[in-house]
CSV table of C-alpha atoms in Angstrom, one decimal:
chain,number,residue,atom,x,y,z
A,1,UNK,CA,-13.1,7.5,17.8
A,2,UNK,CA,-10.9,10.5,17.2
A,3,UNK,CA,-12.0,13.5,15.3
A,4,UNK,CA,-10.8,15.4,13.1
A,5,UNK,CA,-10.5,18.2,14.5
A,6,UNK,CA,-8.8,16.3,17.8
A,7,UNK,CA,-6.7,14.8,15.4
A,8,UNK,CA,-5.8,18.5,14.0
A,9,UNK,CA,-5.0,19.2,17.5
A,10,UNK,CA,-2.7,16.7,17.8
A,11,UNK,CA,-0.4,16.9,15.0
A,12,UNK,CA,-0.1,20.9,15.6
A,13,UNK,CA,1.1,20.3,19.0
A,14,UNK,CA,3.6,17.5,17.6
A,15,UNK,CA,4.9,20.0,14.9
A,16,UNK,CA,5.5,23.0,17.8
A,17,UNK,CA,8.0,20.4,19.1
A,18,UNK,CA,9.8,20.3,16.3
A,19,UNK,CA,9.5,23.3,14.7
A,20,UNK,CA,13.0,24.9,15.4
A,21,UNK,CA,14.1,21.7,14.0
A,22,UNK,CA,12.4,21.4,10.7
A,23,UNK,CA,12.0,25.1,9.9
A,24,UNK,CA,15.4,25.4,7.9
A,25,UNK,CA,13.6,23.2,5.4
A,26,UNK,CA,11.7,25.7,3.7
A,27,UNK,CA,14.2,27.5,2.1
A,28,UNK,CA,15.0,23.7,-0.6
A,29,UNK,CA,12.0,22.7,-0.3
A,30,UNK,CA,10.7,25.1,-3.0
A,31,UNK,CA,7.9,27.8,-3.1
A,32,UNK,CA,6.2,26.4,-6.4
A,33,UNK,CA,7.6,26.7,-10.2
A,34,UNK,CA,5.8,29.9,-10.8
A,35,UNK,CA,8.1,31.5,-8.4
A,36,UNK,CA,11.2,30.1,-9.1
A,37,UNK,CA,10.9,28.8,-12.7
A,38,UNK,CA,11.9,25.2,-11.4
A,39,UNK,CA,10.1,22.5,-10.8
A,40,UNK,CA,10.3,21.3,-7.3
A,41,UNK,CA,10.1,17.8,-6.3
A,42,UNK,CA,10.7,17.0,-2.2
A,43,UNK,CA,11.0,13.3,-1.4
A,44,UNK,CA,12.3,11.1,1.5
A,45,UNK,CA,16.2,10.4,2.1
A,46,UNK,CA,15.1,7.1,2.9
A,47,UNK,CA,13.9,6.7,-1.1
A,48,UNK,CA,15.6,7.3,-4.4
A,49,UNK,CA,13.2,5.4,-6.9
A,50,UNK,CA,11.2,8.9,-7.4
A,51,UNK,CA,14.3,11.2,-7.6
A,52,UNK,CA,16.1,8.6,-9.5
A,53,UNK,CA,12.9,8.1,-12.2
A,54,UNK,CA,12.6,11.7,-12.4
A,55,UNK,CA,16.4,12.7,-13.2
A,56,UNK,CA,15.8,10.2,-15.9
A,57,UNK,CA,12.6,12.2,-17.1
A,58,UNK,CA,14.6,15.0,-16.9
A,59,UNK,CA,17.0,13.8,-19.3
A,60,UNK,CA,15.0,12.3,-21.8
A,61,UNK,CA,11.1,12.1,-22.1
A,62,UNK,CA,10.4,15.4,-20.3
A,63,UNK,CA,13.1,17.0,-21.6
A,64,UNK,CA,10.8,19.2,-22.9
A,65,UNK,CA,9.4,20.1,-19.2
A,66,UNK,CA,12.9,20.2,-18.0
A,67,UNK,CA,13.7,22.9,-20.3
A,68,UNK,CA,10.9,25.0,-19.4
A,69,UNK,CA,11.1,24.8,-16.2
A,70,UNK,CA,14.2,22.6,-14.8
A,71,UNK,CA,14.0,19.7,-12.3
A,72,UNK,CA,14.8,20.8,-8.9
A,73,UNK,CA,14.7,17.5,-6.2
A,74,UNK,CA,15.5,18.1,-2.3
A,75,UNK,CA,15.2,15.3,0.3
A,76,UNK,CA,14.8,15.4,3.9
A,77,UNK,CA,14.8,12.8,7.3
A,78,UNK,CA,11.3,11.2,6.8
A,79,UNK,CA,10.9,10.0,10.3
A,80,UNK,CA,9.4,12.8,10.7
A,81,UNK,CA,7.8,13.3,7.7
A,82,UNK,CA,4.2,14.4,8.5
A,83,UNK,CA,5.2,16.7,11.3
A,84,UNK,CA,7.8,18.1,8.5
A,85,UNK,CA,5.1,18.6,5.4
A,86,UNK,CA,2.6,19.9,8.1
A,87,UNK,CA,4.9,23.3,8.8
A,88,UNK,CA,5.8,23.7,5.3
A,89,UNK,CA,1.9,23.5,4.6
A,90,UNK,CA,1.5,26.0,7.6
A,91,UNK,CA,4.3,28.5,5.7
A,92,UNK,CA,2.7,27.8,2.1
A,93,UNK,CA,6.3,26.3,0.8
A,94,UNK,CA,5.1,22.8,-0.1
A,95,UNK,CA,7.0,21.8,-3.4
A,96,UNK,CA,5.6,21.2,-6.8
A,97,UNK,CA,5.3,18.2,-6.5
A,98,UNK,CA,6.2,15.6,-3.1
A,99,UNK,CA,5.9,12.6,-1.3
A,100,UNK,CA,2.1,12.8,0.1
A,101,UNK,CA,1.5,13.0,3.7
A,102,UNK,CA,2.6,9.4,5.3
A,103,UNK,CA,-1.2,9.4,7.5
A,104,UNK,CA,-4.5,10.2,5.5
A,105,UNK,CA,-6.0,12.4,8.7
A,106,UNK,CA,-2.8,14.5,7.1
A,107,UNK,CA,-3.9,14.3,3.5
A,108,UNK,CA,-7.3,14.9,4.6
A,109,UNK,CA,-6.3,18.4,5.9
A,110,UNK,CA,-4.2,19.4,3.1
A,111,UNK,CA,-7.2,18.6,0.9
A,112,UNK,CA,-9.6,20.6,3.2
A,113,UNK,CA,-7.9,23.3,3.2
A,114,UNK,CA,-6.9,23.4,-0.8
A,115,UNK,CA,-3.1,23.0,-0.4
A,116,UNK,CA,-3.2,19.4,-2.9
A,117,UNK,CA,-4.4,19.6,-6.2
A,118,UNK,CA,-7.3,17.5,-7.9
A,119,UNK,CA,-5.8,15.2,-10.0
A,120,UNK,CA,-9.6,14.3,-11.0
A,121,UNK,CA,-10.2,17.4,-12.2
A,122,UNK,CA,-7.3,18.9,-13.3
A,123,UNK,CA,-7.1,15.2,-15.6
A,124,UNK,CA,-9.9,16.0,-16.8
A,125,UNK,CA,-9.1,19.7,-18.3
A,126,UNK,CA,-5.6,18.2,-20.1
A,127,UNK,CA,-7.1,15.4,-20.8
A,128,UNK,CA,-5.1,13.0,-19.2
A,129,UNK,CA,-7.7,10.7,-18.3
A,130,UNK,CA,-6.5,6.7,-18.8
A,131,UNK,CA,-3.1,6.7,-17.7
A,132,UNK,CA,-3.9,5.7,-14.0
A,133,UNK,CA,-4.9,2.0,-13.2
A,134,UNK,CA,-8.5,1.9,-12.3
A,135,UNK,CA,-7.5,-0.4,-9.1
A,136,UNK,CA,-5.2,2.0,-8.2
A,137,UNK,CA,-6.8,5.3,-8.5
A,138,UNK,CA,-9.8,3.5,-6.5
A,139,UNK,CA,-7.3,2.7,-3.7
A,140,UNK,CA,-6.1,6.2,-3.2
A,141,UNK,CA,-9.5,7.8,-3.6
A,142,UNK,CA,-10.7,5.1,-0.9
A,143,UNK,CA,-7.3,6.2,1.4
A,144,UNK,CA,-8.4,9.9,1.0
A,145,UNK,CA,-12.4,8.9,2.1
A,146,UNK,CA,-13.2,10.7,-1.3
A,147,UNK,CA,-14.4,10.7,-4.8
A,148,UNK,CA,-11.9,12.5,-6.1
A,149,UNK,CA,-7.8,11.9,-7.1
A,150,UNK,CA,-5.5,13.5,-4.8
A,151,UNK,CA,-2.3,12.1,-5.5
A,152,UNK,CA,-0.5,9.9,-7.7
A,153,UNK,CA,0.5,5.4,-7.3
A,154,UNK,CA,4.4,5.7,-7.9
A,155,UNK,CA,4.5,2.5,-6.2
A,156,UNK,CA,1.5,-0.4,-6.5
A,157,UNK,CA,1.7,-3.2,-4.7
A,158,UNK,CA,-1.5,-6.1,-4.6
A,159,UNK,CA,-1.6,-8.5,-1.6
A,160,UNK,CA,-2.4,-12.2,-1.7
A,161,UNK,CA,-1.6,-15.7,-1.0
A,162,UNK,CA,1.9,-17.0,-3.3
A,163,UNK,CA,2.5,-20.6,-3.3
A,164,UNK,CA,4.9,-23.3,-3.4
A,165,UNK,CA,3.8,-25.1,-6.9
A,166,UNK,CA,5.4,-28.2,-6.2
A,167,UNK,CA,4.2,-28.5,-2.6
A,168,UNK,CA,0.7,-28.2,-3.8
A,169,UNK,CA,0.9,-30.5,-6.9
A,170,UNK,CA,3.1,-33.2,-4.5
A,171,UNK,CA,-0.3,-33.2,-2.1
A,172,UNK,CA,-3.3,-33.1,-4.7
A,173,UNK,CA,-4.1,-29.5,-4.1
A,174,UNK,CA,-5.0,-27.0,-6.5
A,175,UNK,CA,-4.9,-22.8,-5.6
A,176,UNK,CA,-7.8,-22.7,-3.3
A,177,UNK,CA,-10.8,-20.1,-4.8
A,178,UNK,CA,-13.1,-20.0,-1.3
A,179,UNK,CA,-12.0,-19.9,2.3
A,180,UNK,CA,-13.0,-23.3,2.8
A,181,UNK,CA,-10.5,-24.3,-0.1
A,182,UNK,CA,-8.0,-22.6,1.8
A,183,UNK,CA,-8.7,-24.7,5.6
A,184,UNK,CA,-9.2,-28.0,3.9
A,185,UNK,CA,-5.8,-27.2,1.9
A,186,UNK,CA,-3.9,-26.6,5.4
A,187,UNK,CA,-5.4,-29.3,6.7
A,188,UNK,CA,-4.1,-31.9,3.9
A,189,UNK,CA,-0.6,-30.0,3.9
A,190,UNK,CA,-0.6,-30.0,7.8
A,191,UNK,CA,-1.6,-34.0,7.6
A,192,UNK,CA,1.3,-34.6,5.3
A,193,UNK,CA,3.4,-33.1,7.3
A,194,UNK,CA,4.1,-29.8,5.3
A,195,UNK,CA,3.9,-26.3,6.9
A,196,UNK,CA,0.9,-24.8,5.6
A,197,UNK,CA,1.6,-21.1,6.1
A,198,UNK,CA,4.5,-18.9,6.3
A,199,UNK,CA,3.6,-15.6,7.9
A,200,UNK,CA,5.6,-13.1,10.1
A,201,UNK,CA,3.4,-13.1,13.1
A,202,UNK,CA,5.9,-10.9,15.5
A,203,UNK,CA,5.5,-8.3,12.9
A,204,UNK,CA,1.7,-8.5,13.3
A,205,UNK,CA,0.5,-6.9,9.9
A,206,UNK,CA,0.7,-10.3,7.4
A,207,UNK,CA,-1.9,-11.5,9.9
A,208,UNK,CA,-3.8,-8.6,10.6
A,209,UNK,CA,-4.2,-8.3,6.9
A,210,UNK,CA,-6.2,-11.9,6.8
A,211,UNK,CA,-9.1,-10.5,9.2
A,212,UNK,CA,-9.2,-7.1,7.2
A,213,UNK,CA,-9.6,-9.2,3.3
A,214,UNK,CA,-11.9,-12.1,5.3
A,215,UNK,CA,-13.5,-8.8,6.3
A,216,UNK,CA,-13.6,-7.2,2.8
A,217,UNK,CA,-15.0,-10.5,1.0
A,218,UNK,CA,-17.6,-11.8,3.5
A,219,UNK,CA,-19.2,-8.0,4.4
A,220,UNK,CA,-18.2,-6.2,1.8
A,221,UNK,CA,-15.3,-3.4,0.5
A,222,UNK,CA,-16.9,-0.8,2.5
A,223,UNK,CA,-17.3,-2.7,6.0
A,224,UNK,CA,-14.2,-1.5,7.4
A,225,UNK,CA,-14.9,2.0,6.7
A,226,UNK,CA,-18.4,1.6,8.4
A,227,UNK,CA,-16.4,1.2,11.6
A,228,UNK,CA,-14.1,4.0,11.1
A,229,UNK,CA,-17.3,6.1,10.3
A,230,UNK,CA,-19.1,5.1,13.8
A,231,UNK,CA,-21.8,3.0,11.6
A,232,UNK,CA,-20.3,-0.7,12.8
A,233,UNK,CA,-17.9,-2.3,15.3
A,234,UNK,CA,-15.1,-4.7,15.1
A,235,UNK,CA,-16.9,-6.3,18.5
A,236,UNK,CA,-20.6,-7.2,16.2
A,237,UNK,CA,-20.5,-10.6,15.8
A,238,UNK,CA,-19.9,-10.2,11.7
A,239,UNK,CA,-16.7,-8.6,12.0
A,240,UNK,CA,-15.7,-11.0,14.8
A,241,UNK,CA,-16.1,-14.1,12.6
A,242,UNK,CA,-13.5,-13.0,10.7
A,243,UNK,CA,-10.8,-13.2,13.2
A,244,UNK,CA,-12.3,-16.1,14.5
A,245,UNK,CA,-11.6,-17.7,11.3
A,246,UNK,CA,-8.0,-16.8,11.2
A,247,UNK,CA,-7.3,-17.5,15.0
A,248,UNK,CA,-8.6,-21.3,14.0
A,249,UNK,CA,-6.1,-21.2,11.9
A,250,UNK,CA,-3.8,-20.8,14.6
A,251,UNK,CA,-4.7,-23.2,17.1
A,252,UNK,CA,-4.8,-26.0,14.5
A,253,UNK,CA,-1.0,-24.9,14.0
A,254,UNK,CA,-1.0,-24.0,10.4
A,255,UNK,CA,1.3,-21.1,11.1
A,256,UNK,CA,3.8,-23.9,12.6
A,257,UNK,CA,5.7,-23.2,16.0
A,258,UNK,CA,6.5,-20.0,17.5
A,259,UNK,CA,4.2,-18.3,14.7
A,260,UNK,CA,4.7,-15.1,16.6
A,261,UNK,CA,8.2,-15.0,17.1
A,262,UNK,CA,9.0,-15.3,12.9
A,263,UNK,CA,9.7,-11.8,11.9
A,264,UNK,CA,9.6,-10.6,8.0
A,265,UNK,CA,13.3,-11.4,6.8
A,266,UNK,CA,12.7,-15.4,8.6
A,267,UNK,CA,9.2,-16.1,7.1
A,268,UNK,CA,10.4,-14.4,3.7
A,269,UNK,CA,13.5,-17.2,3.8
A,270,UNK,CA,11.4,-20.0,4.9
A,271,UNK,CA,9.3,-19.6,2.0
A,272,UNK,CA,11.7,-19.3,-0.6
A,273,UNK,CA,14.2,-22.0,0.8
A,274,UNK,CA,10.2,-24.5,0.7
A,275,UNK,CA,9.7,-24.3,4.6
A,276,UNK,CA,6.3,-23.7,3.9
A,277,UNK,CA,2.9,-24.0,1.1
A,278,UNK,CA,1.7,-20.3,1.5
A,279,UNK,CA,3.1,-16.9,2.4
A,280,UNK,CA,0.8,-14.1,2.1
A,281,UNK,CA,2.7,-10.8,0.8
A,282,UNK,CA,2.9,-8.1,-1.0
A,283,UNK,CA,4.1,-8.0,-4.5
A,284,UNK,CA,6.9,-6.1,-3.0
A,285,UNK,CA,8.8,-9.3,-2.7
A,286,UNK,CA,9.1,-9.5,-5.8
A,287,UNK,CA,12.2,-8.5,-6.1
A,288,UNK,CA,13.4,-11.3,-3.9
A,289,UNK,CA,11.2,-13.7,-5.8
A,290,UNK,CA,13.5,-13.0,-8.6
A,291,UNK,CA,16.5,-13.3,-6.8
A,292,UNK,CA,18.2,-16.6,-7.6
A,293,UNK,CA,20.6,-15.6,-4.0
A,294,UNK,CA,17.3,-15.5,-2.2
A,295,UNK,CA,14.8,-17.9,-4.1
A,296,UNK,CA,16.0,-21.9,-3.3
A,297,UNK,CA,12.8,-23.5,-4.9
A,298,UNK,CA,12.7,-21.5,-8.3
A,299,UNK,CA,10.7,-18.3,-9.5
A,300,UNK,CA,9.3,-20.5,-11.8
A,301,UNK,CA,7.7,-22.6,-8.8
A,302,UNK,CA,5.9,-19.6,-7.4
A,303,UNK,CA,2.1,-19.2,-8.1
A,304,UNK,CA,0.0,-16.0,-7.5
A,305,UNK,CA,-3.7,-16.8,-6.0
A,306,UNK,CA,-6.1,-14.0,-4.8
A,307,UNK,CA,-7.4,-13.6,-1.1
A,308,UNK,CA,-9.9,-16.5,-1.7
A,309,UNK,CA,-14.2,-15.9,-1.7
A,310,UNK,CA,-16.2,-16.1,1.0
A,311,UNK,CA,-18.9,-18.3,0.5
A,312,UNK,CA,-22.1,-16.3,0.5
A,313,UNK,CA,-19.9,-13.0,1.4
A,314,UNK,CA,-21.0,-9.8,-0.3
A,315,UNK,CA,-17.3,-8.7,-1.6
A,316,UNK,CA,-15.4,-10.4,-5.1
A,317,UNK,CA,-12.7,-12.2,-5.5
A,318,UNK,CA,-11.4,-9.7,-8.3
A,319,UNK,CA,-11.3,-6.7,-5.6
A,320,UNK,CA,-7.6,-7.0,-5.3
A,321,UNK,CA,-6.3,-5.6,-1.8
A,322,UNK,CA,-3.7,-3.2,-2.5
A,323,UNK,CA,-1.6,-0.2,-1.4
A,324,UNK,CA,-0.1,2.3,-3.2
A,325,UNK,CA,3.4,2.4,-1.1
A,326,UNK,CA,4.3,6.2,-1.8
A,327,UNK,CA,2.1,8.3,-3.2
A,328,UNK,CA,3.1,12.0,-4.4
A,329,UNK,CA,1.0,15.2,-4.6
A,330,UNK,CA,1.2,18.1,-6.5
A,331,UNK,CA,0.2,21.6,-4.8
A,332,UNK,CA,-2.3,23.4,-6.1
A,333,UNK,CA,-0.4,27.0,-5.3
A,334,UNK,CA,2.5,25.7,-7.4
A,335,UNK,CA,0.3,24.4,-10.9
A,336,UNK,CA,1.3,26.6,-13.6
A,337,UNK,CA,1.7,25.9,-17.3
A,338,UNK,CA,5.0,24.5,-16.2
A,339,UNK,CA,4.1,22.2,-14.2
A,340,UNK,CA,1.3,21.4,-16.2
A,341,UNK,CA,3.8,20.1,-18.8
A,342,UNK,CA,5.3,18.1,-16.2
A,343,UNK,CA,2.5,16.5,-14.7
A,344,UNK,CA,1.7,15.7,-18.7
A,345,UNK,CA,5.0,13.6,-19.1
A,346,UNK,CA,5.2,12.3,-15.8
A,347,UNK,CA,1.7,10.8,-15.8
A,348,UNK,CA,2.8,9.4,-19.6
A,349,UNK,CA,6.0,7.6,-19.2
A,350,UNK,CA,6.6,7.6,-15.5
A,351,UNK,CA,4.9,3.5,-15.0
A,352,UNK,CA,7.8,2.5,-17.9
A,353,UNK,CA,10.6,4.1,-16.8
A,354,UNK,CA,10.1,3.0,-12.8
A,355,UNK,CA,9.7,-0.6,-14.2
A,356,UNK,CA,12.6,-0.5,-16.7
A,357,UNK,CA,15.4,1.0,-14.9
A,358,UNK,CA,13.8,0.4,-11.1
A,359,UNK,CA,12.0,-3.2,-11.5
A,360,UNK,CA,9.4,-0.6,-9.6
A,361,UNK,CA,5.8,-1.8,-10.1
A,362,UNK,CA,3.3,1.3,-10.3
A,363,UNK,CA,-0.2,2.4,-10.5
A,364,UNK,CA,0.6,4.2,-13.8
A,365,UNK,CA,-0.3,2.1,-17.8
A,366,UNK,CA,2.6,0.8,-18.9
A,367,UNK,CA,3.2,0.9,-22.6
A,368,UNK,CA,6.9,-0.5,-23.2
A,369,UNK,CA,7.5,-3.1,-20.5
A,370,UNK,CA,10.7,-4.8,-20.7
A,371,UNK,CA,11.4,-7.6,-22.9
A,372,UNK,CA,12.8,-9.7,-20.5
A,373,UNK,CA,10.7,-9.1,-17.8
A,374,UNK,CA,10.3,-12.5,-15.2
A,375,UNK,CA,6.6,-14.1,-15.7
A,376,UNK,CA,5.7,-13.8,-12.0
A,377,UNK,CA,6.3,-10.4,-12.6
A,378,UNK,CA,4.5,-10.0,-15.7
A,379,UNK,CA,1.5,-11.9,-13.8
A,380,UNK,CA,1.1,-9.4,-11.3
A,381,UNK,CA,0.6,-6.5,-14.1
A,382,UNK,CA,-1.7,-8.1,-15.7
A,383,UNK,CA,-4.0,-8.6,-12.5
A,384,UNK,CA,-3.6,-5.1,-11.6
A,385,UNK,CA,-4.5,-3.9,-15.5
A,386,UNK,CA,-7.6,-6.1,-15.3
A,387,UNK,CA,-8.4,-5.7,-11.6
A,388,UNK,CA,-11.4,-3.2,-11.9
A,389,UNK,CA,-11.5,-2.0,-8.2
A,390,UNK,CA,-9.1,-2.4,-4.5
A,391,UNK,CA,-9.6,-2.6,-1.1
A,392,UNK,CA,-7.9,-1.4,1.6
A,393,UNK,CA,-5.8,-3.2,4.6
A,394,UNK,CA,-7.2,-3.9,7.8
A,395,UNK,CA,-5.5,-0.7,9.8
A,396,UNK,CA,-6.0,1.8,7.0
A,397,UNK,CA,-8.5,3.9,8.6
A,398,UNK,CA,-8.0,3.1,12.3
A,399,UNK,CA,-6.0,5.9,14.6
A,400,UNK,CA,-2.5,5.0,15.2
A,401,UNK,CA,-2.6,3.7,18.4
A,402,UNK,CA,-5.8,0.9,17.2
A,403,UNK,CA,-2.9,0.5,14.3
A,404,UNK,CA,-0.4,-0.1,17.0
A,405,UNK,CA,-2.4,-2.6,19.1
A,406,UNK,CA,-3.6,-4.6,16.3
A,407,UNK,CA,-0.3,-4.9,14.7
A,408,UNK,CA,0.9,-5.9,18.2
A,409,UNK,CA,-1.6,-8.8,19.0
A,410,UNK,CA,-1.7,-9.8,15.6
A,411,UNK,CA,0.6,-12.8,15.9
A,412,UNK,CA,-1.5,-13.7,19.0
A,413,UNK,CA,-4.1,-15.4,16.3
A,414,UNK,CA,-1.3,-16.7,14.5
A,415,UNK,CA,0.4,-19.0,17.6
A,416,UNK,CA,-3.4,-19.8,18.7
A,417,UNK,CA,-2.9,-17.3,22.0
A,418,UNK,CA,-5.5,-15.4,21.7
A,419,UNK,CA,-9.1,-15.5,20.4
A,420,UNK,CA,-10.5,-13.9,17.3
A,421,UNK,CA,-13.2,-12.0,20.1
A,422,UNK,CA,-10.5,-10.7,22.5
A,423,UNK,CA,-8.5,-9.3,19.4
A,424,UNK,CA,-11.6,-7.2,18.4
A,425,UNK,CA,-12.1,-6.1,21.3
A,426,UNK,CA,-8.6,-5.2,21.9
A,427,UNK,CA,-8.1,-3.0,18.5
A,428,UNK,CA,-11.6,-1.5,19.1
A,429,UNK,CA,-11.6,-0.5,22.3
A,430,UNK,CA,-7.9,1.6,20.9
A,431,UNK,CA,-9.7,2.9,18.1
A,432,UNK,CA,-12.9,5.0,19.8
């Protein structure tokens, strides 16, 4: 397993190879509001929801804020985005406010070494306590290994299994509630002669994310990270019956033919023109769900159903894995009065104006949703309001190159190829 202090080692030697590259950044990036009398904001090229919901701050609910200290939003290349944040951390120019590190062994360090702000406590002081979702505040604390809020969920996205209504009603099935439900479900669809999942096994992760929630409900929300802490392996015989019960899945065929050639875009359309009974996603898709261009069978024919129990398993069905998509961090050099007012509005009115003008889910309360917002959409909010805790995806502790294996064998239990042991055993023997 690496350390953290290895892992320190690695990304400064990463960052002195592209240093002369990413230097020039520090003069927009922004040396904190006190400085400058701006408030500083530093995002990704590659994303313009949290510029675009800001400049619309700006101009209207945090005018206010925008008038004391005026809104100030640079973007850079986030390919390399770690290696980027790490060197303006190194030269104490973080913004105000950014995008947080993209790998928690980063965030970790920043939080170490006192460059983030805590959100916990600094909520606590303005009282601003009650305007993050409890699910989603407990997945970033549980990113960050810690007890305390480090950043803030401008995205929220739960995970589970959606279904084709009709398909189910047409074959006497209801939305399964245990595992079993599930198998005996594929096995009636797969009788009938209906695809029972859709999943893109060449991109790995939609079935890596099966072992990680089988995982989560039959041992627990914390099993995972008793690996990453040294205190389990993915090789014991409990962990390993969880890929053995999604590799069953694949040699009964379930996944159909060539499950591990089917990238993201193919399984998405296969699902939403009925080639299949259940795709589990994201509620990232969404926004193709309410696509008539993209959705053949009818938003109205999609149903929602959680990762189903376990029977006898020592996790809930109402632990809702999740991710929080891009998170953003405030600096603790930069927090003035200024940006004190900002944090105030933004942590206020930033959840209605993401979903208004962006169709953006987030981890934040929302207080005005839109009138006419779609049902399946409306149903998701109201599982994250009422979900009380999260849990994490399969890789999100491992090192990047377990992260890389597992997402690379992943469609290996999908098409049957390769056993739920030799999978664990692969991604383990990557992580130590």
């Amino acid at each position: 397993m690496i350390t953290a202090r290895r892992a320190r080692r690695r990304n400064l030697s990463i960052v002195a190879a592209v240093g002369v590259g990413v230097i020039a950044l520090t003069g927009c990036s922004g040396g904190g509001a006190s400085s400058s009398k701006e408030f500083t904001y530093l995002g990704q090229t590659q994303n313009t929801a949290i510029s675009g919901t800001l400049d619309i701050l700006a101009k209207d609910q945090c005018a206010a804020a925008e008038k004391a200290a005026p809104l100030k939003a640079d973007a850079i290349d986030g390919t390399t985005w770690d290696q980027q944040l790490q060197l303006l951390a190194g030269q104490d120019a973080l913004s105000d406010m950014s995008m947080a590190g993209g790998t928690p062994s980063l965030m970790q360090e920043f939080i170490d070494s006192g460059k983030v702000l805590n959100l916990s406590e600094t909520f606590e002081k303005e009282g601003l306590e009650g305007r993050v979702l409890p699910a989603a505040e407990s997945t970033i604390k549980a990113l960050y290994g810690g007890g305390d809020l480090y950043a803030l969920p401008t995205e929220f996205n739960i995970e589970g299994f959606w279904y084709n209504k009709q398909l189910l009603a047409d074959n006497g099935i209801e939305a399964p509630a245990t595992w079993d439900d599930l198998v005996d479900a594929a096995a009636t669809l797969d009788a009938n002669g209906v695809q029972p999942f859709v999943a893109a096994g060449k991109d790995g992760w939609p079935i890596t994310r099966l072992v990680g929630d089988y995982i989560a409900r039959d041992l627990g929300p914390d099993a995972l990270q008793k690996v990453a802490d040294g205190d389990a392996s993915l090789t014991d015989p409990e962990y390993v019956a969880a890929a053995d019960a999604v590799a069953e899945l694949g040699t009964e065929g379930y996944f159909g033919p060539a499950a591990g050639s089917i990238d993201y875009n193919t399984a998405l359309n296969q699902f939403l023109t009925g080639g299949g009974a259940f795709f589990y996603m994201g509620s990232w898709a969404l926004a193709a769900f309410n696509d008539p261009e993209q959705n053949k069978i009818g938003v109205d024919n999609i149903g929602f159903a959680p990762f189903p129990a376990v029977e006898g398993g020592a996790g809930s069905i109402d632990q809702v894995p999740a991710n929080v998509g891009i998170p953003v961090m405030f600096t603790e050099k930069g927090y003035d009065d200024d940006v004190a007012q900002w944090l105030d509005c933004v942590t206020a009115n930033y959840g209605d104006v993401a979903l208004n003008e962006f169709g953006q889910v987030t981890g934040f309360v929302v207080n005005n949703p839109p009138a006419d917002q779609p049902a399946l959409t409306q149903e998701v909010q109201d599982i994250i309001a009422d979900a009380p805790s999260s849990v994490l995806w399969f890789e999100a502790a491992f090192t990047p190159e377990a992260t890389s294996v597992s997402q690379k064998n992943g469609g290996g239990l999908a098409s049957g190829t390769l056993t739920g042991e030799a999978f664990m055993k692969l991604v383990q023997d990557a992580n130590n």
